[in-house]
Amino acid sequence: MDLLFTNAQKLDIKRVLKRGIYQELHDRDYLSDTQLNELIGRNA
Protein backbone atom coordinates (compact mmCIF):
# COMPACT_ATOMS: atom_id res chain seq x y z
CA MET A 1 0.00 0.00 0.00
CA ASP A 2 1.44 3.34 -1.02
CA LEU A 3 0.71 6.28 1.24
CA LEU A 4 0.72 9.66 -0.39
CA PHE A 5 1.03 12.73 1.80
CA THR A 6 1.25 16.38 0.97
CA ASN A 7 4.37 18.24 2.06
CA ALA A 8 2.38 19.91 4.84
CA GLN A 9 1.19 16.53 6.10
CA LYS A 10 4.76 15.18 6.03
CA LEU A 11 5.95 18.13 8.12
CA ASP A 12 3.11 17.66 10.61
CA ILE A 13 3.86 13.95 10.97
CA LYS A 14 7.56 14.64 11.47
CA ARG A 15 6.82 17.32 14.08
CA VAL A 16 4.47 15.04 16.04
CA LEU A 17 6.92 12.13 15.92
CA LYS A 18 9.77 14.29 17.20
CA ARG A 19 7.62 15.64 20.01
CA GLY A 20 6.67 12.09 21.00
CA ILE A 21 10.31 11.01 21.02
CA TYR A 22 11.30 14.02 23.12
CA GLN A 23 8.48 13.30 25.56
CA GLU A 24 9.50 9.65 25.85
CA LEU A 25 13.11 10.62 26.54
CA HIS A 26 11.87 13.01 29.22
CA ASP A 27 9.64 10.33 30.76
CA ARG A 28 12.68 8.03 30.98
CA ASP A 29 14.70 10.80 32.66
CA TYR A 30 17.12 11.24 29.75
CA LEU A 31 16.03 14.87 29.30
CA SER A 32 15.43 17.53 31.91
CA ASP A 33 12.36 19.76 31.86
CA THR A 34 14.49 22.57 30.46
CA GLN A 35 15.90 20.39 27.68
CA LEU A 36 12.45 19.10 26.79
CA ASN A 37 11.02 22.60 26.56
CA GLU A 38 13.97 23.79 24.46
CA LEU A 39 13.60 20.93 21.98
CA ILE A 40 9.84 21.33 21.72
CA GLY A 41 10.29 25.07 21.23
CA ARG A 42 12.70 24.50 18.37
CA ASN A 43 10.33 22.02 16.77
CA ALA A 44 7.25 24.26 16.92
GROMACS .gro file of N, CA and C in nm:
model
  132
    1MET      N    1   0.084  -0.117   0.000
    1MET     CA    2   0.000   0.000   0.000
    1MET      C    3   0.090   0.124   0.000
    2ASP      N    4   0.068   0.209  -0.095
    2ASP     CA    5   0.144   0.334  -0.102
    2ASP      C    6   0.065   0.444  -0.034
    3LEU      N    7   0.133   0.515   0.057
    3LEU     CA    8   0.071   0.628   0.124
    3LEU      C    9   0.124   0.756   0.061
    4LEU      N   10   0.034   0.840   0.022
    4LEU     CA   11   0.072   0.966  -0.039
    4LEU      C   12   0.031   1.079   0.053
    5PHE      N   13   0.128   1.159   0.093
    5PHE     CA   14   0.103   1.273   0.180
    5PHE      C   15   0.149   1.400   0.113
    6THR      N   16   0.080   1.508   0.144
    6THR     CA   17   0.125   1.638   0.097
    6THR      C   18   0.248   1.678   0.178
    7ASN      N   19   0.320   1.777   0.132
    7ASN     CA   20   0.437   1.824   0.206
    7ASN      C   21   0.398   1.875   0.344
    8ALA      N   22   0.285   1.942   0.354
    8ALA     CA   23   0.238   1.991   0.484
    8ALA      C   24   0.209   1.876   0.579
    9GLN      N   25   0.148   1.770   0.527
    9GLN     CA   26   0.119   1.653   0.610
    9GLN      C   27   0.248   1.586   0.656
   10LYS      N   28   0.346   1.577   0.567
   10LYS     CA   29   0.476   1.518   0.603
   10LYS      C   30   0.542   1.597   0.715
   11LEU      N   31   0.536   1.729   0.707
   11LEU     CA   32   0.595   1.813   0.812
   11LEU      C   33   0.522   1.795   0.945
   12ASP      N   34   0.389   1.786   0.939
   12ASP     CA   35   0.311   1.766   1.061
   12ASP      C   36   0.344   1.632   1.126
   13ILE      N   37   0.354   1.528   1.046
   13ILE     CA   38   0.386   1.395   1.097
   13ILE      C   39   0.524   1.396   1.161
   14LYS      N   40   0.620   1.456   1.094
   14LYS     CA   41   0.756   1.464   1.147
   14LYS      C   42   0.759   1.540   1.279
   15ARG      N   43   0.686   1.650   1.286
   15ARG     CA   44   0.682   1.732   1.408
   15ARG      C   45   0.622   1.653   1.525
   16VAL      N   46   0.513   1.581   1.499
   16VAL     CA   47   0.447   1.504   1.604
   16VAL      C   48   0.536   1.388   1.650
   17LEU      N   49   0.602   1.322   1.556
   17LEU     CA   50   0.692   1.213   1.592
   17LEU      C   51   0.807   1.261   1.679
   18LYS      N   52   0.867   1.374   1.640
   18LYS     CA   53   0.977   1.429   1.720
   18LYS      C   54   0.930   1.464   1.860
   19ARG      N   55   0.814   1.526   1.870
   19ARG     CA   56   0.762   1.564   2.001
   19ARG      C   57   0.740   1.440   2.087
   20GLY      N   58   0.689   1.334   2.028
   20GLY     CA   59   0.667   1.209   2.100
   20GLY      C   60   0.798   1.148   2.148
   21ILE      N   61   0.900   1.153   2.064
   21ILE     CA   62   1.031   1.101   2.102
   21ILE      C   63   1.089   1.183   2.216
   22TYR      N   64   1.080   1.315   2.205
   22TYR     CA   65   1.130   1.402   2.312
   22TYR      C   66   1.057   1.373   2.444
   23GLN      N   67   0.926   1.356   2.435
   23GLN     CA   68   0.848   1.330   2.556
   23GLN      C   69   0.887   1.196   2.617
   24GLU      N   70   0.909   1.096   2.535
   24GLU     CA   71   0.950   0.965   2.585
   24GLU      C   72   1.087   0.973   2.652
   25LEU      N   73   1.179   1.044   2.592
   25LEU     CA   74   1.311   1.062   2.654
   25LEU      C   75   1.299   1.133   2.788
   26HIS      N   76   1.211   1.230   2.796
   26HIS     CA   77   1.187   1.301   2.922
   26HIS      C   78   1.126   1.207   3.026
   27ASP      N   79   1.029   1.127   2.984
   27ASP     CA   80   0.964   1.033   3.076
   27ASP      C   81   1.063   0.931   3.132
   28ARG      N   82   1.166   0.898   3.054
   28ARG     CA   83   1.268   0.803   3.098
   28ARG      C   84   1.386   0.872   3.168
   29ASP      N   85   1.370   0.999   3.195
   29ASP     CA   86   1.470   1.080   3.266
   29ASP      C   87   1.602   1.095   3.190
   30TYR      N   88   1.594   1.094   3.056
   30TYR     CA   89   1.712   1.124   2.975
   30TYR      C   90   1.721   1.273   2.942
   31LEU      N   91   1.608   1.343   2.954
   31LEU     CA   92   1.603   1.487   2.930
   31LEU      C   93   1.544   1.556   3.052
   32SER      N   94   1.600   1.671   3.084
   32SER     CA   95   1.543   1.753   3.191
   32SER      C   96   1.422   1.830   3.137
   33ASP      N   97   1.349   1.893   3.228
   33ASP     CA   98   1.236   1.976   3.186
   33ASP      C   99   1.283   2.087   3.093
   34THR      N  100   1.395   2.147   3.127
   34THR     CA  101   1.449   2.257   3.046
   34THR      C  102   1.486   2.208   2.906
   35GLN      N  103   1.552   2.094   2.899
   35GLN     CA  104   1.590   2.039   2.768
   35GLN      C  105   1.468   2.004   2.685
   36LEU      N  106   1.368   1.944   2.749
   36LEU     CA  107   1.245   1.910   2.679
   36LEU      C  108   1.179   2.034   2.621
   37ASN      N  109   1.166   2.138   2.703
   37ASN     CA  110   1.102   2.260   2.656
   37ASN      C  111   1.181   2.326   2.543
   38GLU      N  112   1.312   2.321   2.552
   38GLU     CA  113   1.397   2.379   2.446
   38GLU      C  114   1.376   2.304   2.314
   39LEU      N  115   1.378   2.173   2.319
   39LEU     CA  116   1.360   2.093   2.198
   39LEU      C  117   1.221   2.111   2.138
   40ILE      N  118   1.121   2.113   2.222
   40ILE     CA  119   0.984   2.133   2.172
   40ILE      C  120   0.971   2.272   2.111
   41GLY      N  121   1.033   2.372   2.175
   41GLY     CA  122   1.029   2.507   2.123
   41GLY      C  123   1.094   2.519   1.986
   42ARG      N  124   1.203   2.449   1.967
   42ARG     CA  125   1.270   2.450   1.837
   42ARG      C  126   1.188   2.381   1.729
   43ASN      N  127   1.108   2.285   1.770
   43ASN     CA  128   1.033   2.202   1.677
   43ASN      C  129   0.895   2.259   1.648
   44ALA      N  130   0.860   2.370   1.708
   44ALA     CA  131   0.725   2.426   1.692
   44ALA      C  132   0.702   2.485   1.556
   0.00000   0.00000   0.00000
